[in-house]
mmCIF file of C-alpha atoms and ligand atoms in Angstrom:
data_model
loop_
_atom_site.group_PDB
_atom_site.id
_atom_site.type_symbol
_atom_site.label_atom_id
_atom_site.label_comp_id
_atom_site.label_asym_id
_atom_site.label_seq_id
_atom_site.Cartn_x
_atom_site.Cartn_y
_atom_site.Cartn_z
ATOM 1 C CA MET A 194 26.101 57.626 30.325
ATOM 2 C CA ASP A 195 22.666 59.159 28.563
ATOM 3 C CA LYS A 196 19.600 57.676 30.214
ATOM 4 C CA SER A 197 18.133 57.340 26.803
ATOM 5 C CA PHE A 198 21.176 55.235 25.569
ATOM 6 C CA SER A 199 20.759 52.628 28.458
ATOM 7 C CA ALA A 200 16.857 52.558 27.733
ATOM 8 C CA ILE A 201 17.849 51.615 24.217
ATOM 9 C CA LEU A 202 20.260 48.833 25.171
ATOM 10 C CA ASN A 203 17.131 47.268 26.857
ATOM 11 C CA LEU A 204 14.786 47.583 24.253
ATOM 12 C CA GLU A 205 12.932 44.381 22.894
ATOM 13 C CA SER A 206 12.214 45.872 19.529
ATOM 14 C CA PHE A 207 14.366 48.393 17.570
ATOM 15 C CA GLU A 208 13.625 50.954 15.326
ATOM 16 C CA ALA A 209 16.052 52.482 12.660
ATOM 17 C CA ALA A 210 16.774 55.498 14.946
ATOM 18 C CA HIS A 211 17.864 53.193 17.807
ATOM 19 C CA LEU A 212 19.988 51.235 15.675
ATOM 20 C CA LYS A 213 21.825 54.394 14.364
ATOM 21 C CA THR A 214 22.287 55.663 18.098
ATOM 22 C CA LEU A 215 23.910 52.497 18.668
ATOM 23 C CA LEU A 216 26.118 52.167 15.689
ATOM 24 C CA SER A 217 27.190 55.676 16.472
ATOM 25 C CA SER A 218 28.220 55.150 20.045
ATOM 26 C CA GLU A 219 31.730 56.004 21.372
ATOM 27 C CA GLY A 220 33.543 56.005 24.855
ATOM 28 C CA ASP A 221 31.333 54.577 27.756
ATOM 29 C CA GLU A 222 28.300 54.300 25.548
ATOM 30 C CA LYS A 223 30.302 51.896 23.240
ATOM 31 C CA LYS A 224 31.439 49.921 26.195
ATOM 32 C CA ALA A 225 28.027 49.381 27.480
ATOM 33 C CA LEU A 226 26.935 48.242 24.138
ATOM 34 C CA PHE A 227 29.539 45.767 24.048
ATOM 35 C CA GLU A 228 28.798 44.699 27.474
ATOM 36 C CA LYS A 229 25.195 44.017 26.860
ATOM 37 C CA ALA A 230 25.920 42.244 23.799
ATOM 38 C CA ASN A 231 28.237 39.969 25.777
ATOM 39 C CA GLU A 232 25.593 39.676 28.530
ATOM 40 C CA ILE A 233 22.970 38.438 25.894
ATOM 41 C CA LYS A 234 25.011 36.105 24.014
ATOM 42 C CA GLN A 235 26.073 34.531 27.456
ATOM 43 C CA SER A 236 22.577 34.056 28.646
ATOM 44 C CA ILE A 237 20.714 32.930 25.397
ATOM 45 C CA ILE A 238 23.737 31.424 23.634
ATOM 46 C CA GLY A 239 26.055 30.254 26.552
ATOM 47 C CA ASN A 240 29.675 30.563 26.808
ATOM 48 C CA LYS A 241 30.628 28.099 24.158
ATOM 49 C CA VAL A 242 32.278 29.130 20.963
ATOM 50 C CA PHE A 243 31.711 26.840 17.814
ATOM 51 C CA PHE A 244 34.296 26.157 15.310
ATOM 52 C CA ARG A 245 33.697 25.719 11.509
ATOM 53 C CA GLY A 246 37.109 24.581 9.771
ATOM 54 C CA ILE A 247 37.067 26.645 6.744
ATOM 55 C CA ILE A 248 38.337 24.875 3.360
ATOM 56 C CA GLU A 249 38.959 27.575 0.675
ATOM 57 C CA TYR A 250 38.164 24.965 -1.998
ATOM 58 C CA SER A 251 38.949 26.831 -5.031
ATOM 59 C CA ASN A 252 39.960 30.490 -6.206
ATOM 60 C CA PHE A 253 38.543 30.196 -9.588
ATOM 61 C CA CYS A 254 35.611 32.577 -10.087
ATOM 62 C CA GLN A 255 33.252 33.405 -12.721
ATOM 63 C CA LYS A 256 32.347 36.758 -11.003
ATOM 64 C CA ASP A 257 34.057 40.214 -11.053
ATOM 65 C CA CYS A 258 33.027 41.816 -7.872
ATOM 66 C CA PHE A 259 34.672 45.127 -7.625
ATOM 67 C CA TYR A 260 36.490 44.700 -3.998
ATOM 68 C CA CYS A 261 37.316 40.892 -4.369
ATOM 69 C CA GLY A 262 41.148 39.846 -4.883
ATOM 70 C CA ILE A 263 40.084 36.527 -6.475
ATOM 71 C CA ARG A 264 37.635 38.364 -9.152
ATOM 72 C CA LYS A 265 37.826 36.715 -12.426
ATOM 73 C CA SER A 266 39.640 39.691 -14.169
ATOM 74 C CA ASN A 267 42.716 39.659 -11.914
ATOM 75 C CA SER A 268 45.217 38.008 -13.881
ATOM 76 C CA ASN A 269 47.833 38.286 -11.209
ATOM 77 C CA VAL A 270 46.179 35.395 -9.349
ATOM 78 C CA LYS A 271 47.566 31.914 -9.617
ATOM 79 C CA ARG A 272 44.408 29.751 -9.816
ATOM 80 C CA TYR A 273 43.691 26.639 -7.823
ATOM 81 C CA THR A 274 41.214 23.977 -6.929
ATOM 82 C CA VAL A 275 42.117 21.864 -3.667
ATOM 83 C CA SER A 276 42.033 18.175 -4.819
ATOM 84 C CA ASP A 277 39.402 15.629 -3.687
ATOM 85 C CA SER A 278 41.809 13.915 -1.163
ATOM 86 C CA GLU A 279 43.005 17.031 0.088
ATOM 87 C CA VAL A 280 39.649 18.247 0.717
ATOM 88 C CA ILE A 281 38.866 14.750 2.698
ATOM 89 C CA ASP A 282 42.076 14.934 4.478
ATOM 90 C CA ALA A 283 41.193 18.557 5.675
ATOM 91 C CA ALA A 284 37.687 17.457 6.462
ATOM 92 C CA LEU A 285 39.002 14.262 8.620
ATOM 93 C CA PHE A 286 41.474 16.656 10.475
ATOM 94 C CA ALA A 287 38.519 18.710 11.359
ATOM 95 C CA PHE A 288 36.803 15.739 12.542
ATOM 96 C CA LYS A 289 39.801 14.161 14.684
ATOM 97 C CA ASN A 290 40.234 17.212 16.117
ATOM 98 C CA ARG A 291 36.670 17.603 17.306
ATOM 99 C CA TYR A 292 35.809 20.855 15.225
ATOM 100 C CA GLY A 293 31.899 19.802 15.035
ATOM 101 C CA SER A 294 31.457 21.370 11.663
ATOM 102 C CA ILE A 295 33.428 22.831 8.522
ATOM 103 C CA VAL A 296 32.674 25.222 6.018
ATOM 104 C CA LEU A 297 33.644 24.562 2.255
ATOM 105 C CA GLN A 298 33.890 28.182 0.510
ATOM 106 C CA SER A 299 34.984 28.934 -2.929
ATOM 107 C CA GLY A 300 35.116 31.445 -5.973
ATOM 108 C CA GLU A 301 31.786 30.917 -7.828
ATOM 109 C CA MET A 302 31.436 28.290 -10.316
ATOM 110 C CA THR A 303 28.235 26.877 -11.706
ATOM 111 C CA SER A 304 29.502 24.214 -14.383
ATOM 112 C CA PRO A 305 27.903 20.606 -13.911
ATOM 113 C CA ALA A 306 31.454 19.189 -13.364
ATOM 114 C CA PHE A 307 31.990 21.625 -10.142
ATOM 115 C CA VAL A 308 28.450 20.867 -8.856
ATOM 116 C CA GLU A 309 29.005 17.254 -9.254
ATOM 117 C CA ARG A 310 32.549 17.309 -7.389
ATOM 118 C CA ILE A 311 31.072 19.231 -4.579
ATOM 119 C CA GLU A 312 28.087 16.760 -4.399
ATOM 120 C CA ASN A 313 30.501 13.853 -4.185
ATOM 121 C CA LEU A 314 32.642 15.536 -1.815
ATOM 122 C CA LEU A 315 29.852 16.066 0.365
ATOM 123 C CA LYS A 316 28.498 12.481 0.173
ATOM 124 C CA GLN A 317 32.021 11.111 1.055
ATOM 125 C CA ILE A 318 32.410 13.643 4.130
ATOM 126 C CA LYS A 319 29.287 12.476 5.365
ATOM 127 C CA VAL A 320 30.187 8.617 4.845
ATOM 128 C CA LEU A 321 33.577 8.995 6.255
ATOM 129 C CA THR A 322 32.412 10.785 9.434
ATOM 130 C CA SER A 323 29.140 8.731 9.929
ATOM 131 C CA GLY A 324 27.214 12.082 9.144
ATOM 132 C CA GLN A 325 28.827 13.562 12.514
ATOM 133 C CA LEU A 326 30.561 16.609 10.666
ATOM 134 C CA GLY A 327 28.205 19.558 10.188
ATOM 135 C CA VAL A 328 28.857 21.195 6.929
ATOM 136 C CA THR A 329 28.282 24.804 5.891
ATOM 137 C CA LEU A 330 28.570 25.723 2.150
ATOM 138 C CA SER A 331 29.601 29.149 0.885
ATOM 139 C CA MET A 332 29.619 28.735 -3.031
ATOM 140 C CA GLY A 333 27.926 31.853 -4.359
ATOM 141 C CA GLU A 334 24.861 32.049 -6.403
ATOM 142 C CA GLN A 335 23.603 28.554 -7.742
ATOM 143 C CA SER A 336 20.257 27.213 -9.269
ATOM 144 C CA GLU A 337 17.536 25.546 -6.979
ATOM 145 C CA ASP A 338 18.330 22.425 -8.447
ATOM 146 C CA THR A 339 22.239 22.543 -7.294
ATOM 147 C CA TYR A 340 21.002 23.863 -4.032
ATOM 148 C CA GLN A 341 18.719 20.859 -3.530
ATOM 149 C CA ARG A 342 21.441 18.303 -4.656
ATOM 150 C CA TRP A 343 24.178 19.736 -2.184
ATOM 151 C CA LYS A 344 21.425 19.580 0.617
ATOM 152 C CA ASN A 345 20.547 16.080 -0.387
ATOM 153 C CA ALA A 346 24.067 15.297 -0.159
ATOM 154 C CA GLY A 347 24.563 16.414 3.281
ATOM 155 C CA ALA A 348 24.994 20.344 3.499
ATOM 156 C CA HIS A 349 22.588 21.746 6.059
ATOM 157 C CA ARG A 350 24.042 25.614 6.420
ATOM 158 C CA TYR A 351 24.672 27.925 3.708
ATOM 159 C CA LEU A 352 26.586 31.607 3.665
ATOM 160 C CA LEU A 353 25.519 33.792 1.006
ATOM 161 C CA ARG A 354 26.344 37.553 2.047
ATOM 162 C CA ILE A 355 24.109 39.901 0.487
ATOM 163 C CA GLU A 356 27.375 42.258 0.517
ATOM 164 C CA SER A 357 25.004 45.409 0.913
ATOM 165 C CA SER A 358 21.179 45.275 1.021
ATOM 166 C CA ASN A 359 21.123 48.874 -0.357
ATOM 167 C CA ARG A 360 20.638 48.146 -4.182
ATOM 168 C CA LEU A 361 22.342 51.597 -5.006
ATOM 169 C CA LEU A 362 25.567 50.652 -3.021
ATOM 170 C CA TYR A 363 25.327 46.997 -4.140
ATOM 171 C CA SER A 364 25.434 48.347 -7.660
ATOM 172 C CA GLN A 365 28.327 50.445 -7.208
ATOM 173 C CA MET A 366 30.225 47.382 -5.763
ATOM 174 C CA HIS A 367 29.533 44.944 -8.710
ATOM 175 C CA PRO A 368 29.630 45.226 -12.570
ATOM 176 C CA ASN A 369 25.845 45.954 -13.870
ATOM 177 C CA ASP A 370 25.072 42.803 -15.457
ATOM 178 C CA LEU A 371 22.929 39.722 -15.241
ATOM 179 C CA MET A 372 25.809 37.919 -13.459
ATOM 180 C CA HIS A 373 25.966 40.538 -10.696
ATOM 181 C CA ASP A 374 22.189 41.103 -10.292
ATOM 182 C CA PHE A 375 21.034 42.116 -6.590
ATOM 183 C CA ASP A 376 17.608 40.405 -7.195
ATOM 184 C CA ARG A 377 19.118 37.390 -8.122
ATOM 185 C CA ARG A 378 21.324 36.982 -5.028
ATOM 186 C CA LEU A 379 18.164 38.062 -2.876
ATOM 187 C CA ASP A 380 16.304 35.275 -4.461
ATOM 188 C CA CYS A 381 19.116 32.751 -3.658
ATOM 189 C CA LEU A 382 18.906 33.632 -0.196
ATOM 190 C CA LYS A 383 14.903 32.843 -0.157
ATOM 191 C CA LEU A 384 15.479 29.564 -2.215
ATOM 192 C CA LEU A 385 18.120 28.496 0.509
ATOM 193 C CA LYS A 386 15.619 29.270 3.249
ATOM 194 C CA LYS A 387 12.754 27.359 1.239
ATOM 195 C CA LEU A 388 14.813 24.253 1.021
ATOM 196 C CA GLY A 389 15.358 24.207 4.627
ATOM 197 C CA TYR A 390 19.159 25.093 4.975
ATOM 198 C CA GLN A 391 20.167 27.461 7.780
ATOM 199 C CA VAL A 392 20.838 30.551 6.036
ATOM 200 C CA GLY A 393 23.533 33.035 6.916
ATOM 201 C CA THR A 394 24.239 36.228 5.296
ATOM 202 C CA GLY A 395 26.165 39.469 5.916
ATOM 203 C CA VAL A 396 27.912 42.569 4.690
ATOM 204 C CA MET A 397 31.130 44.304 4.351
ATOM 205 C CA ILE A 398 31.517 47.230 6.706
ATOM 206 C CA GLY A 399 33.421 50.511 5.532
ATOM 207 C CA VAL A 400 32.966 50.107 2.132
ATOM 208 C CA PRO A 401 33.648 53.368 0.027
ATOM 209 C CA GLY A 402 30.463 55.488 0.073
ATOM 210 C CA GLN A 403 28.697 53.431 2.659
ATOM 211 C CA THR A 404 26.961 55.546 5.332
ATOM 212 C CA ILE A 405 25.644 54.551 8.797
ATOM 213 C CA ASP A 406 22.131 54.537 7.645
ATOM 214 C CA ASN A 407 23.054 51.952 4.869
ATOM 215 C CA LEU A 408 24.464 49.633 7.713
ATOM 216 C CA VAL A 409 21.164 50.267 9.618
ATOM 217 C CA GLU A 410 19.250 49.055 6.654
ATOM 218 C CA ASP A 411 21.660 46.029 6.573
ATOM 219 C CA LEU A 412 20.618 45.238 10.210
ATOM 220 C CA LEU A 413 17.075 45.543 9.274
ATOM 221 C CA PHE A 414 17.211 43.563 6.203
ATOM 222 C CA MET A 415 18.792 40.466 8.198
ATOM 223 C CA LYS A 416 16.000 40.862 10.934
ATOM 224 C CA GLU A 417 13.351 41.068 7.931
ATOM 225 C CA LEU A 418 14.759 38.081 6.297
ATOM 226 C CA ASP A 419 14.744 36.276 9.528
ATOM 227 C CA ILE A 420 18.333 34.907 9.153
ATOM 228 C CA ASP A 421 19.789 32.255 11.219
ATOM 229 C CA MET A 422 23.570 33.162 10.902
ATOM 230 C CA CYS A 423 25.761 36.009 10.134
ATOM 231 C CA GLY A 424 29.180 36.673 8.924
ATOM 232 C CA MET A 425 30.430 40.214 8.436
ATOM 233 C CA GLY A 426 33.377 41.941 8.516
ATOM 234 C CA PRO A 427 35.613 45.329 7.693
ATOM 235 C CA TYR A 428 36.220 45.945 3.912
ATOM 236 C CA LEU A 429 39.644 45.543 3.276
ATOM 237 C CA GLU A 430 41.436 47.132 0.384
ATOM 238 C CA HIS A 431 43.195 45.158 -2.310
ATOM 239 C CA GLU A 432 45.497 46.509 -4.703
ATOM 240 C CA ASP A 433 44.328 44.418 -7.813
ATOM 241 C CA THR A 434 40.775 45.491 -7.613
ATOM 242 C CA PRO A 435 38.775 48.345 -9.229
ATOM 243 C CA MET A 436 37.633 49.685 -5.661
ATOM 244 C CA TYR A 437 41.231 50.280 -4.885
ATOM 245 C CA GLU A 438 40.788 53.606 -6.605
ATOM 246 C CA LYS A 439 38.453 54.835 -4.131
ATOM 247 C CA ARG A 440 40.757 54.124 -1.182
ATOM 248 C CA LYS A 441 41.002 57.816 -0.484
ATOM 249 C CA MET A 442 37.306 57.846 0.615
ATOM 250 C CA LEU A 443 37.974 55.136 3.273
ATOM 251 C CA ASP A 444 37.863 55.619 6.839
ATOM 252 C CA SER A 445 41.049 54.437 8.735
ATOM 253 C CA GLN A 446 41.074 50.474 9.179
ATOM 254 C CA LYS A 447 40.824 51.023 12.933
ATOM 255 C CA GLN A 448 37.448 52.993 12.080
ATOM 256 C CA ARG A 449 36.119 50.226 9.980
ATOM 257 C CA PHE A 450 37.297 47.560 12.585
ATOM 258 C CA ASP A 451 35.337 49.685 15.543
ATOM 259 C CA LEU A 452 32.461 49.992 13.400
ATOM 260 C CA ALA A 453 32.449 46.177 12.307
ATOM 261 C CA LEU A 454 32.396 45.405 16.239
ATOM 262 C CA LYS A 455 29.485 47.836 16.605
ATOM 263 C CA MET A 456 27.573 45.986 13.966
ATOM 264 C CA VAL A 457 28.237 42.649 15.650
ATOM 265 C CA ALA A 458 27.196 43.877 19.086
ATOM 266 C CA THR A 459 24.213 45.822 17.751
ATOM 267 C CA LEU A 460 23.004 42.586 15.618
ATOM 268 C CA ARG A 461 23.135 40.540 18.790
ATOM 269 C CA LEU A 462 20.807 42.846 20.517
ATOM 270 C CA LEU A 463 18.499 42.687 17.526
ATOM 271 C CA MET A 464 18.616 38.997 17.001
ATOM 272 C CA LYS A 465 19.609 37.402 20.091
ATOM 273 C CA ASP A 466 19.363 33.512 19.347
ATOM 274 C CA ILE A 467 21.368 33.703 15.889
ATOM 275 C CA ASN A 468 25.016 32.481 15.210
ATOM 276 C CA ILE A 469 27.280 35.385 14.612
ATOM 277 C CA ALA A 470 30.880 34.713 13.175
ATOM 278 C CA ALA A 471 33.901 36.313 14.560
ATOM 279 C CA THR A 472 35.293 36.842 10.955
ATOM 280 C CA THR A 473 38.831 36.560 9.761
ATOM 281 C CA ALA A 474 38.816 40.256 8.218
ATOM 282 C CA LEU A 475 38.736 41.318 11.645
ATOM 283 C CA GLN A 476 42.184 39.646 12.441
ATOM 284 C CA ALA A 477 43.405 41.128 9.655
ATOM 285 C CA ILE A 478 43.241 44.689 11.277
ATOM 286 C CA ASP A 479 43.985 43.587 14.818
ATOM 287 C CA PRO A 480 45.705 40.480 15.883
ATOM 288 C CA VAL A 481 43.079 39.823 18.460
ATOM 289 C CA GLY A 482 40.222 41.134 16.389
ATOM 290 C CA ARG A 483 38.179 37.985 16.416
ATOM 291 C CA GLU A 484 38.616 37.664 20.300
ATOM 292 C CA LYS A 485 37.246 41.200 20.655
ATOM 293 C CA ALA A 486 34.288 40.039 18.615
ATOM 294 C CA LEU A 487 33.730 36.961 20.738
ATOM 295 C CA LYS A 488 33.492 39.367 23.724
ATOM 296 C CA CYS A 489 30.851 41.568 22.066
ATOM 297 C CA GLY A 490 28.271 38.962 20.771
ATOM 298 C CA ALA A 491 29.928 36.774 18.233
ATOM 299 C CA ASN A 492 29.715 32.838 18.955
ATOM 300 C CA ILE A 493 31.275 31.289 15.837
ATOM 301 C CA ILE A 494 34.934 31.092 14.678
ATOM 302 C CA MET A 495 36.180 29.622 11.519
ATOM 303 C CA PRO A 496 39.878 28.285 11.725
ATOM 304 C CA ASN A 497 41.418 28.041 8.327
ATOM 305 C CA ILE A 498 42.289 24.431 7.433
ATOM 306 C CA THR A 499 42.942 25.063 3.827
ATOM 307 C CA PRO A 500 46.111 22.933 2.807
ATOM 308 C CA ALA A 501 48.721 25.554 3.639
ATOM 309 C CA LYS A 502 50.223 25.426 -0.027
ATOM 310 C CA TYR A 503 47.146 27.029 -1.295
ATOM 311 C CA ARG A 504 46.647 29.803 1.236
ATOM 312 C CA THR A 505 48.485 32.761 -0.118
ATOM 313 C CA ASP A 506 46.439 32.304 -3.414
ATOM 314 C CA TYR A 507 43.016 32.795 -1.565
ATOM 315 C CA LYS A 508 43.698 36.482 -1.067
ATOM 316 C CA LEU A 509 40.256 38.167 -1.013
ATOM 317 C CA TYR A 510 42.050 41.278 0.541
ATOM 318 C CA GLU A 511 45.493 42.245 1.741
ATOM 319 C CA ASN A 512 46.960 41.085 4.928
ATOM 320 C CA LYS A 513 44.994 38.132 5.211
ATOM 321 C CA PRO A 514 46.095 36.396 8.332
ATOM 322 C CA CYS A 515 47.068 32.732 8.972
ATOM 323 C CA THR A 516 48.277 32.312 5.362
ATOM 324 C CA ASP A 517 51.546 30.698 6.323
ATOM 325 C CA GLU A 518 50.291 28.409 9.213
ATOM 326 C CA ALA A 519 49.401 24.884 9.253
ATOM 327 C CA ALA A 520 45.911 23.948 10.395
ATOM 328 C CA ASP A 521 47.421 22.370 13.776
ATOM 329 C CA ASP A 522 49.103 25.540 14.900
ATOM 330 C CA CYS A 523 45.984 27.503 14.552
ATOM 331 C CA LEU A 524 44.199 25.134 16.776
ATOM 332 C CA SER A 525 46.419 25.007 20.004
ATOM 333 C CA CYS A 526 46.691 28.940 19.634
ATOM 334 C CA LEU A 527 42.813 29.318 19.185
ATOM 335 C CA ASP A 528 41.974 26.943 22.241
ATOM 336 C CA VAL A 529 43.988 29.384 24.362
ATOM 337 C CA ARG A 530 42.891 32.481 22.719
ATOM 338 C CA ILE A 531 39.242 31.612 23.260
ATOM 339 C CA SER A 532 39.571 30.724 26.828
ATOM 340 C CA LEU A 533 40.870 34.148 27.285
ATOM 341 C CA THR A 534 37.670 35.620 26.318
ATOM 342 C CA GLY A 535 35.672 33.923 29.004
ATOM 343 C CA ASN A 536 34.445 31.378 26.536
ATOM 344 C CA GLU A 537 35.136 27.736 25.903
ATOM 345 C CA VAL A 538 35.436 25.832 22.612
ATOM 346 C CA GLY A 539 32.243 23.600 21.879
ATOM 347 C CA TYR A 540 34.250 20.706 20.814
ATOM 348 C CA ASP A 541 32.433 17.968 18.706
ATOM 349 C CA GLN A 542 29.265 19.994 18.549
ATOM 350 C CA TRP A 543 27.445 21.447 15.558
ATOM 351 C CA GLY A 544 26.633 24.273 17.291
ATOM 352 C CA ASP A 545 23.402 24.704 15.277
ATOM 353 C CA SER A 546 21.689 28.178 15.037
ATOM 354 C CA GLN A 547 19.385 28.494 18.006
ATOM 355 C CA HIS A 548 17.167 30.608 16.092
ATOM 356 C CA PHE A 549 16.951 27.947 13.281
ATOM 357 C CA GLN A 550 15.734 25.381 16.096
ATOM 358 C CA ASN A 551 13.557 27.863 17.900
ATOM 359 C CA LYS A 552 11.742 28.956 14.762
ATOM 360 C CA ASN A 553 11.257 25.352 13.607
ATOM 361 C CA ASN A 554 10.345 24.017 16.992
ATOM 362 C CA ILE A 555 13.321 21.365 17.055
HETATM 363 N N1 LIG B 716 31.837 33.100 -3.804
HETATM 364 C C1 LIG B 716 31.269 33.125 -2.604
HETATM 365 C C2 LIG B 716 32.447 33.375 -1.419
HETATM 366 C C3 LIG B 716 32.921 34.622 -1.520
HETATM 367 S S1 LIG B 716 34.209 34.950 -0.430
HETATM 368 C C4 LIG B 716 30.115 34.077 -2.641
HETATM 369 O O1 LIG B 716 29.899 34.703 -3.324
HETATM 370 O O2 LIG B 716 29.401 33.969 -1.539
HETATM 371 C C5 LIG B 716 33.557 35.303 1.089
HETATM 372 C C6 LIG B 716 33.273 36.831 1.365
HETATM 373 O O3 LIG B 716 34.565 37.710 1.584
HETATM 374 C C7 LIG B 716 32.496 37.718 0.421
HETATM 375 O O4 LIG B 716 31.096 37.281 0.601
HETATM 376 C C8 LIG B 716 32.790 39.053 0.946
HETATM 377 O O5 LIG B 716 31.889 39.475 1.722
HETATM 378 C C9 LIG B 716 34.254 38.891 1.672
HETATM 379 N N2 LIG B 716 35.215 39.773 0.664
HETATM 380 C C10 LIG B 716 35.514 39.686 -0.414
HETATM 381 N N3 LIG B 716 36.421 40.599 -0.953
HETATM 382 C C11 LIG B 716 36.391 41.138 0.508
HETATM 383 C C12 LIG B 716 37.426 42.584 0.686
HETATM 384 N N4 LIG B 716 38.043 42.949 -0.151
HETATM 385 N N5 LIG B 716 37.333 42.895 1.956
HETATM 386 C C13 LIG B 716 36.593 42.195 2.769
HETATM 387 N N6 LIG B 716 35.849 41.122 2.585
HETATM 388 C C14 LIG B 716 35.856 40.741 1.428
#
């Protein structure tokens, strides 16, 4: 392996050119990158992998993102919202099975009734689990008041992917209107930070027209924003979306998968103490995709605990895995899968971002 490549692996601060070299690595160099990321993850974060049981709360969405299967204009989607009692049951399932945390994710809605329902659910979950179950939200762009209310009700982490930090690419991925405004999304991330949430963002990897330089920008954007958590994965086509028309421009799924792993590993080098998720989209391409990510820097996994009857309708992309399994089946299989990666499950623990704790002297 080139000497200069191993020197880059050991840098303390990274410039764009270094990140580009890492993202472009192949063969032995790629292997060395993955090993280095795993070494950093093991020494700084430890060998625990933390669970966030994800409840896909609703596929109603007021947005029309060009890549997403549950976009407003897709009339082939059977729309649903999980009932309150089913959400509570799923949260209690996670609690009893010692998951430590859940994520409530949803299509984007901002109506007062929606905001209030989520607020009440958060309060109930907190009471029923004596405040012991960690709760992350992933409900898109909301007002400051809404974010504050949900925080007061018990949410402490929020995931809002920037999708792409490059304005031009972002504008190619979304309708050009106020509802899909890059600056508004950025403002939301800043608001969430200000309100004291642990903030996660992320991007899709392998979007038509995206370059390695764009991904370098994305990594530097995450560093600059000083995020606490990251969830990113390969872009996967969905035939009922406008972006499907650009599928001939795409790299193979295998290439997108590989690039996503390199993004995870490179981010681990760049931000050593944040939480990084091994995302479900990785598993859609490779049956052990998430496990591979856990071996090159990721430390979070999000088992799907959505009631089975809704799962096929939360189809952001094609081949979404685990759509026909009940939550319990996932648990036993996950525990084994994780121990095979040389890690163990951090049962009953929130597994908060060390970065958040370090910067706030907690
Ligand atoms: N409404 C929420 C949750 C969106 S779904 C929000 O706006 O934050 C969660 C993530 O799924 C999105 O942020 C997006 O990055 C990802 N996603 C959507 N469509 C996808 C696709 N076709 N391929 C891969 N990931 C996709």
